[in-house]
Amino acid sequence: MEIEIKVTGHAKEWISSSGTLHIDIELPITPEELIQKLGIKRGLVSAVIVGNKWLRWQEPITQQMLKSAGKKITIITPVGGG
Amino acid sequence: MLYGYAGKIARINLREKKVKIMEVTEEMARYFIGGRGFIAYLIWKEQQGVKPLTPEHNLYLMTGPLSGTETPGSGKFEIGHLSPLTGGYGDSNVGGKISKAMRDAGWDGIVLEDISPEPVIIVIRDDEITFEDASDLWGKGAMETEEILKERYPKAEILAIGPAAEHLVKFSMIHHDLGRQAGRTGVGTTMGFKKVKAIVVMGSGGHIKYANPELFKETAKEAIIATRNSDNYDFWVKYGTTSVVQWANENGAFPTKNFWTSYLEGYEKIDGRYMIDTYDVKPKGCYNCPSPCGKVFRFTYRGKEYVVEGPEYETLALMGGNLGINRDVVDVAYLNYLADNYGLDTISTGAVISWTIEAYQKGIIKPHMVDGRELKWNDVETVEYLMGKIARREGIGKILAEGVKFASTFFGAGHEFAMHVKGQEISGYESRWAPAMMLAYATADIGAHHNRAWAITYDIQVGHKITDETADVVIRLQHIRPMFDMLTTCRLQWVELGLDLNYYAKLLSAATGMDWTLDEMLKASERVWNLTRLIWFRHVPSFGRAWDYPPKRWLEEPVPTGPAKGAYIPKEEFDKLLDDYYRKRGWDENGHPTEEKLRELELDKLL
């Protein structure tokens, strides 16, 4: 499935200058696997969100979850220290 | 007329109960912008030869040209002085509504001079500044005081101190808005020394004119929409800074047991996900905040109901992990409540108590010094006991109330694990694997504090190494982040939600009619950074390079457990990084700004 990935937070430019990535993925996939596939350093990600849900690292992202979230995953880089 | 400013500062003499008006000059606005810029400028001009906690020692409370306006996050307020904790330059900011009230009353700020002979409340109603007896409030908690004064003055905004500041605990804070604090550098201590229990502010508004009001409002509206449209907006509003607990543990950055290690077993029970999903927690924002990060937490503890704003990340780190607390986040919330009501900075308090527990366990502090108690990790009663001793300056609390640097000097031991820089206790990020973050802490101009430059993700990006750009990254952040404390607005819309920094240049230009670019604002911020450095040199006789080092633990002890196991930065490597930092800053090998740098920043003619 082709999905849109939004990268947000203060470290986003190290991942994507525009803040948006498009990628073809096979489902189910966990946030851990997704980050690995994208080649992102794990320490630069504090949360992966589908819909309004903050997923756990090993929680599978399913087709149903993605469809109801408009085929969009949000990657949040760490909160920038107040 | 000075657009964007009230144009005047009230100088309040507490002994004589007299007020003099000081003009804000165009030169001040052009070169120092406001907030922390004005504070540094006035300390330099007025405090030569002055020591903290003497009658001549002033407390400066300032707004900036964007505070209390339609700018997103404009509820910040800046308080500064010569710090009684460190002896050098100190400031701290607080969110809420006080800056709006101060500007509505027609003041850019106030300066508290001398000492009141008796406890006093300062009441500001527009141009009228009066004094009320505070004897009935002296001894009461900071939150309790604010609640009482809110009954007396329902339309006022209030700053208050608690018993810790009355007892001159060196890391006392100033409380506001039933849960916000100017926590660092002992600003509450200075207010307590002056016997000012509270400041009550009411303003009718209309005192400040913008150069281009239509453009200002239009730009501010655009910035608010851009903030709200951020893709992580919902996540931020729901979790605020509490989500950092998980990230910090996964990366070995979570202060644990006095920074002995950097990973807390069982951290999940004090993490934001658990806190927000399990308890009654509601968001709360400051004045004109489009992205509220505050968390109002209602909980029951030992059968009694409490409400506290927080705990936010720093408190979860320093009064949670750093004290080994992992049973449940309500333990931290309860300690947060106690600290807020005593009027103690949660960061320094957590650091001082964690040092005390480690010193006890190493035999430096003996049982008879702590009423025969056993001091333990993960023990709320240990923390509660020590916090009470500190806040009241009883027994061992007399020593601990001076901060961790003094305590380790007093006992003649435990320096290597006294976790401070320049006398200020380190906030919530382990840096033994993060050279940029370590440099940021070591060179922060109020002592170790993360808000000057949070550079730890750069360290992750480059694989935890020192690079040719490490010092540049820290320097750039040290100009961007304190710029917000000059404006005086919240930085979170930028740093968390990606608001373009150029908005602030547009807003400042529209407010003041001066043609500001972002580069010019950053140059002003660099000017203030160099000025605060000069203040340190002027007021601390031994000041210099030796003051820019992290504690020995970070330079000599490898992290013993967790994801960062084995990491530390040897002193020789840190020295090279510090050399590079000084060179790039235009400072000499002792860290003093060179004459050339002062000329470049026009400080030679301004001072």
XYZ file of C-alpha atoms in Angstrom:
689
model
C 0.000 0.000 0.000
C 1.308 3.467 -0.816
C 1.177 5.736 2.190
C 2.079 9.279 3.129
C 4.414 9.853 6.048
C 4.446 13.213 7.787
C 7.573 13.959 9.777
C 7.173 16.588 12.486
C 9.049 18.213 15.325
C 12.338 20.018 15.589
C 14.509 17.234 14.108
C 12.388 16.694 10.998
C 14.884 18.313 8.613
C 17.342 15.521 9.345
C 14.765 13.063 8.034
C 12.957 14.950 5.297
C 13.412 18.596 4.328
C 9.815 18.898 3.138
C 8.446 16.942 6.092
C 6.591 14.542 3.776
C 7.628 11.131 2.487
C 5.774 8.683 0.246
C 6.501 5.006 0.552
C 5.129 1.656 -0.547
C 4.832 -0.750 2.369
C 3.629 -4.253 2.926
C 1.203 -4.670 5.776
C 1.141 -5.368 8.614
C 4.248 -3.488 9.643
C 5.347 -2.349 13.088
C 6.619 1.190 13.811
C 10.019 -0.348 14.555
C 10.127 -2.008 11.104
C 8.842 1.125 9.388
C 11.592 3.266 10.853
C 14.175 0.706 9.883
C 12.794 0.601 6.328
C 13.001 4.378 6.098
C 16.601 4.327 7.365
C 15.818 6.728 10.201
C 17.885 6.655 13.378
C 15.591 5.315 16.072
C 16.735 7.981 18.548
C 15.312 10.672 16.272
C 11.795 9.296 16.653
C 9.813 9.696 19.843
C 6.420 8.538 18.569
C 4.651 7.009 15.588
C 1.015 8.000 15.251
C -1.744 6.455 13.139
C -5.062 8.270 13.383
C -4.955 9.588 16.906
C -3.162 6.602 18.351
C 0.385 6.631 19.716
C 1.559 3.158 18.711
C 3.893 0.953 20.649
C 7.057 -0.058 18.797
C 5.945 -3.637 18.190
C 2.269 -2.877 17.539
C 1.271 -3.940 14.001
C -0.055 -1.250 11.682
C -2.892 -2.875 9.755
C -4.664 -2.027 6.518
C -7.814 -1.151 8.430
C -5.977 1.269 10.725
C -4.353 2.985 7.773
C -7.543 3.260 5.752
C -9.350 4.960 8.607
C -6.357 7.300 9.060
C -6.404 8.377 5.401
C -3.303 6.289 4.582
C -1.216 8.648 6.673
C 1.369 7.944 9.364
C 2.882 10.701 11.479
C 6.427 10.367 12.791
C 7.183 12.657 15.698
C 10.781 13.610 16.394
C 11.686 14.188 20.035
C 10.176 17.084 21.921
C 12.800 19.778 21.874
C 13.591 20.367 25.498
C 11.242 23.150 26.539
C 6.838 57.473 21.175
C 8.263 53.977 21.454
C 5.888 51.666 19.564
C 5.476 48.164 20.966
C 6.549 49.192 24.444
C 4.845 50.843 27.398
C 7.982 52.980 27.472
C 8.443 52.854 31.222
C 9.686 50.678 34.059
C 8.643 51.131 37.699
C 11.525 51.248 40.149
C 10.031 50.268 43.472
C 12.025 51.087 46.594
C 10.786 48.677 49.226
C 12.313 50.361 52.250
C 10.980 53.819 51.454
C 7.833 52.533 49.723
C 8.447 54.935 46.879
C 8.184 54.458 43.138
C 10.296 56.145 40.497
C 9.634 55.900 36.791
C 12.438 54.901 34.475
C 12.159 55.498 30.748
C 12.738 52.664 28.275
C 15.015 54.217 25.685
C 15.142 53.566 21.977
C 18.710 52.352 22.473
C 17.531 49.704 24.939
C 14.833 48.565 22.511
C 17.127 48.537 19.479
C 20.060 46.734 21.057
C 18.519 44.574 23.793
C 14.858 44.113 22.626
C 13.334 43.449 26.086
C 12.927 40.722 28.717
C 16.263 39.110 29.460
C 17.987 41.684 27.251
C 16.788 44.514 29.481
C 17.667 42.526 32.596
C 21.266 41.903 31.492
C 21.646 45.529 30.397
C 20.322 46.903 33.688
C 22.393 44.511 35.817
C 25.495 45.642 33.963
C 24.606 49.310 34.330
C 23.388 49.218 37.932
C 24.845 46.322 39.865
C 28.592 46.852 39.725
C 30.160 45.782 43.018
C 26.852 44.355 44.279
C 26.599 40.926 45.906
C 23.429 38.815 45.962
C 21.211 39.180 49.013
C 22.365 42.632 50.046
C 20.173 45.762 50.136
C 21.638 46.973 46.820
C 20.782 43.692 45.081
C 17.874 44.292 42.676
C 15.274 41.929 41.283
C 14.213 42.685 37.699
C 10.803 41.569 36.409
C 10.363 42.254 32.704
C 8.058 41.828 29.747
C 9.134 42.086 26.121
C 7.671 43.806 23.079
C 5.663 40.726 22.054
C 4.493 39.598 25.494
C 0.812 39.903 26.271
C 0.026 40.467 22.578
C -1.733 38.427 19.868
C 1.595 36.638 19.199
C 1.192 32.894 19.784
C 2.472 31.961 23.232
C 2.874 35.540 24.393
C 2.184 34.734 28.047
C 5.830 34.572 29.121
C 7.411 36.821 31.731
C 11.108 37.117 32.537
C 12.643 37.533 35.986
C 16.365 38.076 36.540
C 19.070 39.106 38.994
C 22.489 38.224 40.270
C 21.728 34.708 41.393
C 22.096 33.893 45.103
C 22.552 30.259 44.060
C 25.444 30.794 41.631
C 26.703 34.334 42.301
C 26.565 35.087 38.574
C 23.952 36.154 36.058
C 20.595 34.440 36.570
C 17.177 34.552 34.993
C 14.085 32.408 34.773
C 10.805 32.752 32.951
C 7.248 31.932 33.881
C 4.215 31.386 31.676
C 0.670 32.434 32.488
C -1.051 35.797 32.311
C 1.168 38.073 34.374
C 2.942 39.639 31.382
C -0.411 40.578 29.856
C -1.491 42.149 33.158
C 1.796 44.049 33.496
C 1.507 45.487 29.990
C -2.187 46.245 30.538
C -1.116 48.228 33.609
C 1.224 50.223 31.393
C 4.595 48.879 32.517
C 7.337 47.131 30.561
C 8.626 45.871 33.854
C 9.433 46.592 37.467
C 12.659 46.706 39.450
C 12.541 45.801 43.130
C 15.122 47.765 45.105
C 16.265 47.446 48.726
C 14.410 45.438 51.402
C 11.028 45.989 52.969
C 11.290 46.137 56.796
C 8.163 43.953 57.027
C 6.476 41.343 54.805
C 4.655 43.159 52.050
C 2.366 42.715 49.058
C 2.930 45.059 46.126
C -0.353 46.009 44.458
C -0.136 47.482 40.960
C -3.284 49.060 39.499
C -2.239 50.835 36.326
C -0.099 53.804 37.429
C -0.973 53.367 41.086
C 1.448 51.201 43.049
C 0.627 50.588 46.713
C 1.854 48.329 49.509
C -0.104 46.089 51.824
C 0.912 44.269 54.943
C 1.600 40.578 54.261
C 2.076 39.408 57.866
C -1.017 37.193 57.648
C 0.350 35.457 54.543
C 3.972 35.051 55.669
C 4.572 31.339 56.212
C 1.810 30.218 53.869
C 2.387 28.066 50.813
C 2.898 29.683 47.422
C -0.263 28.172 45.920
C -2.247 28.844 49.068
C -1.120 32.491 48.981
C -2.186 32.871 45.378
C -5.593 31.352 46.126
C -6.150 33.761 49.040
C -5.120 36.762 46.971
C -7.328 35.644 44.081
C -10.277 35.910 46.490
C -9.215 39.427 47.472
C -8.420 40.525 43.924
C -10.495 38.391 41.551
C -9.356 40.264 38.431
C -5.673 40.346 39.293
C -2.733 38.279 38.152
C -0.441 37.289 40.968
C 3.165 36.306 41.628
C 3.812 34.718 45.024
C 6.518 32.965 46.996
C 6.311 30.119 49.493
C 8.048 29.339 52.790
C 11.238 28.176 51.060
C 11.875 31.682 49.705
C 11.061 33.207 53.094
C 13.784 30.978 54.562
C 16.137 31.985 51.741
C 16.518 28.517 50.284
C 18.819 29.286 47.364
C 16.713 27.489 44.763
C 13.348 28.991 45.607
C 10.944 29.871 42.840
C 8.255 32.435 42.125
C 4.792 30.981 41.635
C 2.011 32.156 39.302
C -1.294 31.097 37.768
C -1.841 28.234 40.246
C 0.813 25.989 38.797
C 3.404 27.937 36.809
C 6.800 28.830 38.200
C 9.879 30.894 37.475
C 11.917 28.083 38.920
C 15.597 28.521 38.259
C 18.505 30.509 39.717
C 16.721 31.341 42.977
C 14.594 34.236 41.763
C 12.171 33.425 44.606
C 15.049 33.643 47.089
C 15.737 37.228 46.077
C 12.040 38.111 46.324
C 11.890 36.489 49.782
C 15.014 38.362 50.900
C 13.214 41.570 49.998
C 10.255 40.384 52.096
C 7.879 40.635 49.141
C 5.335 37.847 49.622
C 3.360 38.638 46.488
C 2.912 41.024 43.591
C -0.659 41.704 42.483
C -1.162 43.243 39.047
C -4.308 44.729 37.501
C -4.360 46.775 34.318
C -7.032 48.455 32.281
C -5.122 48.156 28.996
C -4.669 50.484 26.063
C -1.227 51.754 27.067
C 0.778 50.227 24.240
C 0.545 51.206 20.590
C 1.826 49.167 17.670
C 3.524 50.808 14.717
C 1.437 48.807 12.290
C -1.504 47.256 14.190
C -3.226 45.745 11.136
C -0.085 44.003 9.920
C 0.690 42.865 13.463
C -2.732 41.290 13.970
C -2.766 39.711 10.526
C 0.724 38.179 11.014
C -0.126 36.926 14.514
C -3.318 35.325 13.207
C -1.368 33.610 10.424
C 1.171 32.322 12.972
C -1.570 30.932 15.185
C -3.180 29.125 12.249
C 0.214 27.722 11.189
C 0.778 26.445 14.738
C -2.621 24.779 14.893
C -2.126 23.170 11.488
C 1.035 21.393 12.576
C 0.823 17.624 12.040
C 1.858 16.893 15.615
C -0.528 19.432 17.153
C -2.957 16.880 18.677
C -0.123 14.763 20.081
C 1.562 17.800 21.628
C -1.617 19.122 23.227
C -2.459 15.681 24.591
C 0.935 14.702 26.019
C 2.994 17.923 26.222
C 6.505 17.256 27.453
C 5.520 14.077 29.326
C 6.138 11.924 26.234
C 9.865 12.584 26.608
C 10.149 10.074 29.475
C 9.883 7.112 27.100
C 12.248 8.624 24.540
C 14.807 9.593 27.181
C 14.837 6.069 28.607
C 15.050 4.397 25.214
C 18.076 6.540 24.436
C 19.807 6.367 27.796
C 19.177 10.037 28.561
C 16.988 9.772 31.671
C 18.601 10.963 34.915
C 18.391 8.043 37.307
C 19.525 7.942 40.942
C 21.515 11.157 40.926
C 22.650 10.631 37.319
C 24.367 7.424 38.462
C 22.821 5.846 35.380
C 20.587 6.965 32.536
C 17.852 4.352 32.330
C 15.131 3.770 34.939
C 13.886 0.203 35.217
C 10.083 0.405 35.194
C 9.957 3.955 33.793
C 6.660 3.097 32.071
C 4.753 3.896 35.279
C 5.962 7.492 35.319
C 5.736 8.032 31.559
C 3.330 10.441 29.870
C 1.435 7.694 28.088
C 0.571 6.025 31.393
C -0.134 9.336 33.138
C -2.438 10.780 30.481
C -4.233 7.529 29.658
C -4.764 6.497 33.304
C -5.541 9.662 35.272
C -7.728 12.758 35.152
C -5.379 15.111 33.303
C -6.560 18.149 31.335
C -4.562 20.565 29.136
C -3.951 24.132 30.264
C -2.345 27.004 28.388
C -0.881 30.428 29.047
C -2.213 33.709 27.674
C -2.943 33.498 23.940
C -1.456 30.030 23.631
C -2.668 28.055 20.607
C -0.929 24.862 21.797
C -1.382 24.380 25.553
C 1.299 22.133 27.069
C 0.278 22.444 30.741
C -1.326 19.414 32.351
C -3.763 19.854 35.217
C -3.583 16.600 37.152
C -6.277 15.692 39.718
C -5.376 12.798 41.955
C -5.968 11.226 45.330
C -2.983 10.506 47.546
C -3.122 8.920 50.986
C -6.865 9.557 50.939
C -6.625 13.280 50.172
C -7.470 15.008 46.903
C -4.898 17.175 45.133
C -4.665 19.265 42.000
C -1.288 20.097 40.520
C -0.198 21.523 37.191
C 2.257 18.890 36.063
C 4.383 16.972 36.461
C 6.021 17.999 33.199
C 9.147 16.299 31.883
C 11.765 18.016 34.025
C 9.875 17.156 37.202
C 9.280 13.567 36.055
C 13.024 13.330 35.468
C 14.444 15.078 38.541
C 11.756 14.216 41.099
C 11.019 10.861 39.470
C 13.853 8.933 37.856
C 16.616 10.827 39.595
C 15.119 9.791 42.934
C 14.617 6.230 41.670
C 10.831 6.627 41.787
C 9.030 4.200 39.507
C 6.011 2.848 41.392
C 3.466 5.255 39.958
C 3.339 8.750 38.526
C 1.091 9.891 41.405
C 4.159 9.702 43.651
C 5.834 12.300 41.436
C 2.629 14.359 41.203
C 2.432 14.472 44.997
C 6.079 15.568 45.324
C 5.456 18.136 42.584
C 2.564 19.519 44.647
C 4.726 19.749 47.785
C 7.544 21.495 45.923
C 5.128 23.964 44.321
C 3.553 24.876 47.618
C 6.883 25.176 49.453
C 8.040 27.260 46.502
C 10.979 25.051 45.548
C 12.417 24.559 42.066
C 11.685 20.900 41.285
C 14.881 20.512 39.225
C 17.306 21.715 41.893
C 15.297 20.086 44.689
C 15.393 16.703 42.947
C 19.125 17.100 42.327
C 19.936 18.136 45.902
C 17.890 15.311 47.410
C 19.323 12.701 45.064
C 22.846 13.868 45.992
C 21.899 13.558 49.661
C 20.638 9.984 49.241
C 23.812 8.970 47.411
C 25.988 10.758 49.991
C 24.122 8.921 52.764
C 24.593 5.584 51.056
C 28.320 6.295 50.680
C 28.653 7.193 54.351
C 29.256 10.920 53.829
C 25.989 11.817 55.517
C 25.521 9.870 58.747
C 22.206 8.641 60.148
C 22.409 11.015 63.137
C 22.392 13.972 60.726
C 18.984 12.895 59.410
C 17.208 12.077 62.681
C 18.296 8.439 62.497
C 16.411 7.854 59.271
C 17.456 5.609 56.459
C 17.555 7.562 53.197
C 16.420 5.367 50.315
C 15.774 5.506 46.579
C 12.178 5.132 45.421
C 10.910 6.300 48.779
C 8.437 9.192 48.886
C 8.870 9.549 52.658
C 12.635 10.118 52.285
C 11.976 12.876 49.754
C 9.132 14.394 51.758
C 11.309 14.469 54.886
C 14.274 16.123 53.159
C 12.088 18.592 51.252
C 10.513 19.755 54.509
C 13.943 20.111 56.158
C 15.203 22.150 53.203
C 12.131 24.392 52.901
C 12.214 25.210 56.623
C 16.025 25.221 56.860
C 15.952 22.789 59.731
C 18.906 20.590 60.695
C 20.663 19.263 57.615
C 18.255 21.379 55.578
C 20.356 24.450 56.458
C 23.195 23.009 54.371
C 21.125 21.446 51.616
C 19.212 24.722 51.164
C 22.422 26.229 49.786
C 22.444 23.862 46.795
C 24.450 20.820 45.840
C 27.725 22.659 45.197
C 27.750 24.122 48.681
C 26.635 20.853 50.289
C 29.493 18.867 48.730
C 31.959 21.586 49.767
C 30.564 21.658 53.309
C 30.902 17.910 53.761
C 34.244 17.910 51.955
C 33.174 14.933 49.863
C 30.882 13.904 47.053
C 32.076 16.604 44.616
C 32.372 14.055 41.827
C 28.662 13.316 41.988
C 27.473 16.851 42.834
C 25.589 17.305 39.577
C 25.822 21.001 38.791
C 27.556 23.499 36.535
C 28.406 26.950 37.952
C 26.483 26.003 41.097
C 23.196 25.381 39.329
C 21.892 21.837 39.404
C 21.656 20.029 36.044
C 18.233 19.525 34.473
C 16.871 16.363 32.890
C 19.278 15.041 30.258
C 22.158 12.609 30.744
C 24.972 13.785 28.491
C 27.786 11.237 28.827
C 27.112 10.103 25.265
C 26.044 13.518 23.977
C 28.921 15.991 23.554
C 26.792 18.817 22.119
C 24.355 18.548 25.014
C 27.232 18.387 27.498
C 28.758 21.522 25.971
C 25.340 23.211 26.081
C 25.040 22.514 29.797
C 28.641 23.482 30.516
C 28.365 26.858 28.811
C 24.757 27.842 29.588
C 24.821 31.366 30.940
C 22.744 30.702 34.071
C 24.502 27.443 34.952
C 23.362 24.032 33.794
C 19.985 24.412 32.144
C 18.587 22.791 29.027
C 16.543 25.684 27.710
C 19.566 27.602 26.386
C 20.494 24.911 23.842
C 18.840 21.530 23.586
C 21.343 19.890 21.273
C 20.969 16.228 22.160
C 19.279 15.181 18.907
C 22.265 16.558 16.984
C 24.384 14.104 18.968
C 22.090 11.270 17.878
C 22.130 12.376 14.261
C 25.944 12.350 14.075
C 26.393 9.110 16.025
C 27.293 10.555 19.449
C 30.597 11.969 18.180
C 32.258 15.351 18.492
C 32.257 16.866 15.010
C 33.648 20.054 13.469
C 30.121 21.456 13.779
C 29.276 20.486 17.368
C 30.261 23.868 18.799
C 28.494 25.715 15.944
C 25.239 23.879 16.618
C 25.376 24.760 20.311
C 26.227 28.406 19.613
C 23.401 28.786 17.094
C 20.884 27.338 19.546
C 22.257 29.574 22.316
C 21.281 32.532 20.161
C 17.898 31.309 18.932
C 16.425 30.026 22.180
C 17.262 32.925 24.525
C 15.935 35.282 21.832
C 12.468 34.185 22.937
C 13.306 35.310 26.477
C 14.060 38.755 25.082
C 10.811 39.004 23.101
C 9.352 37.629 25.822
C 7.328 34.766 24.292
C 7.168 30.991 24.410
C 9.590 29.058 22.197
C 7.463 25.921 22.023
C 5.427 26.980 18.976
C 8.737 27.084 17.104
C 10.638 24.196 18.603
C 7.786 21.724 18.980
C 5.307 22.723 16.287
C 7.642 24.062 13.637
C 6.500 27.688 13.480
C 8.813 29.589 11.117
C 11.199 31.850 13.059
C 10.709 34.605 10.491
C 7.251 35.222 11.924
C 8.915 36.704 15.000
C 10.915 39.194 12.926
C 7.728 40.259 11.118
C 5.849 40.615 14.400
C 8.637 42.564 16.098
C 8.902 44.905 13.111
C 5.136 45.478 12.966
C 4.964 46.088 16.717
C 7.915 48.450 17.022
C 8.193 50.032 13.574
C 11.889 49.127 13.651
C 12.915 47.085 10.662
C 14.025 43.821 12.267
C 15.316 40.793 10.381
C 15.812 37.411 11.988
C 19.590 37.795 11.614
C 19.499 41.107 13.465
C 17.464 39.534 16.250
C 19.990 36.728 16.532
C 22.781 39.295 16.632
C 20.999 41.033 19.519
C 20.727 37.677 21.248
C 24.461 37.092 20.767
C 25.066 40.558 22.229
C 23.130 39.595 25.354
C 24.936 36.238 25.570
C 28.263 38.065 25.626
C 26.945 40.604 28.115
C 25.841 37.895 30.563
C 29.352 36.423 30.208
C 30.847 39.783 31.163
C 28.527 39.900 34.189
C 29.892 36.544 35.347
C 33.467 37.796 35.024
C 32.663 41.021 36.865
C 30.820 39.426 39.799
C 32.616 36.128 40.352
C 36.311 36.781 41.034
C 37.526 33.281 40.103
C 35.294 33.021 37.026
C 36.730 31.600 33.822
C 37.314 28.357 31.992
C 37.254 26.222 35.154
C 33.569 27.139 35.539
C 32.648 25.680 32.139
C 33.034 22.010 33.009
C 30.433 19.375 33.745
C 30.747 17.369 36.979
C 33.442 14.713 37.242
C 30.875 11.925 37.035
C 30.243 12.857 33.397
C 33.945 13.014 32.508
C 35.204 9.989 34.412
C 32.473 7.439 35.191
C 31.082 5.340 32.335
C 27.289 4.940 32.391
C 26.877 1.615 34.235
C 23.593 0.309 32.783
C 21.002 0.742 30.053
C 21.203 1.777 26.396
C 24.118 4.168 27.013
C 26.158 1.653 29.021
C 29.881 2.404 28.917
C 29.538 5.971 27.622
C 31.453 8.972 28.972
C 33.471 11.799 27.468
C 37.080 12.000 28.695
C 38.193 15.438 29.873
C 40.807 15.769 27.089
C 38.073 15.419 24.466
C 35.813 17.867 26.221
C 38.719 20.311 26.493
C 39.207 20.271 22.720
C 35.510 20.913 22.221
C 35.575 23.789 24.691
C 38.584 25.291 22.872
C 36.651 25.116 19.611
C 33.592 26.694 21.265
C 35.632 29.626 22.655
C 37.372 30.193 19.327
C 34.107 30.214 17.401
C 32.538 32.549 19.932
C 35.419 35.018 19.671
C 36.478 34.429 23.274
C 40.013 33.968 24.604
C 41.309 30.688 26.082
C 39.856 31.591 29.478
C 36.436 32.177 27.932
C 36.510 35.983 28.117
C 34.997 37.810 25.121
C 37.779 39.475 23.134
C 37.782 43.212 22.517
C 37.224 42.501 18.845
C 34.055 40.519 19.640
C 32.771 43.276 21.935
C 33.362 45.828 19.165
C 31.602 43.628 16.621
C 28.562 43.478 18.927
C 28.847 47.230 19.671
C 29.067 46.424 23.360
C 32.176 48.612 23.613
C 30.070 51.734 23.021
C 26.876 50.562 24.727
C 28.355 49.688 28.106
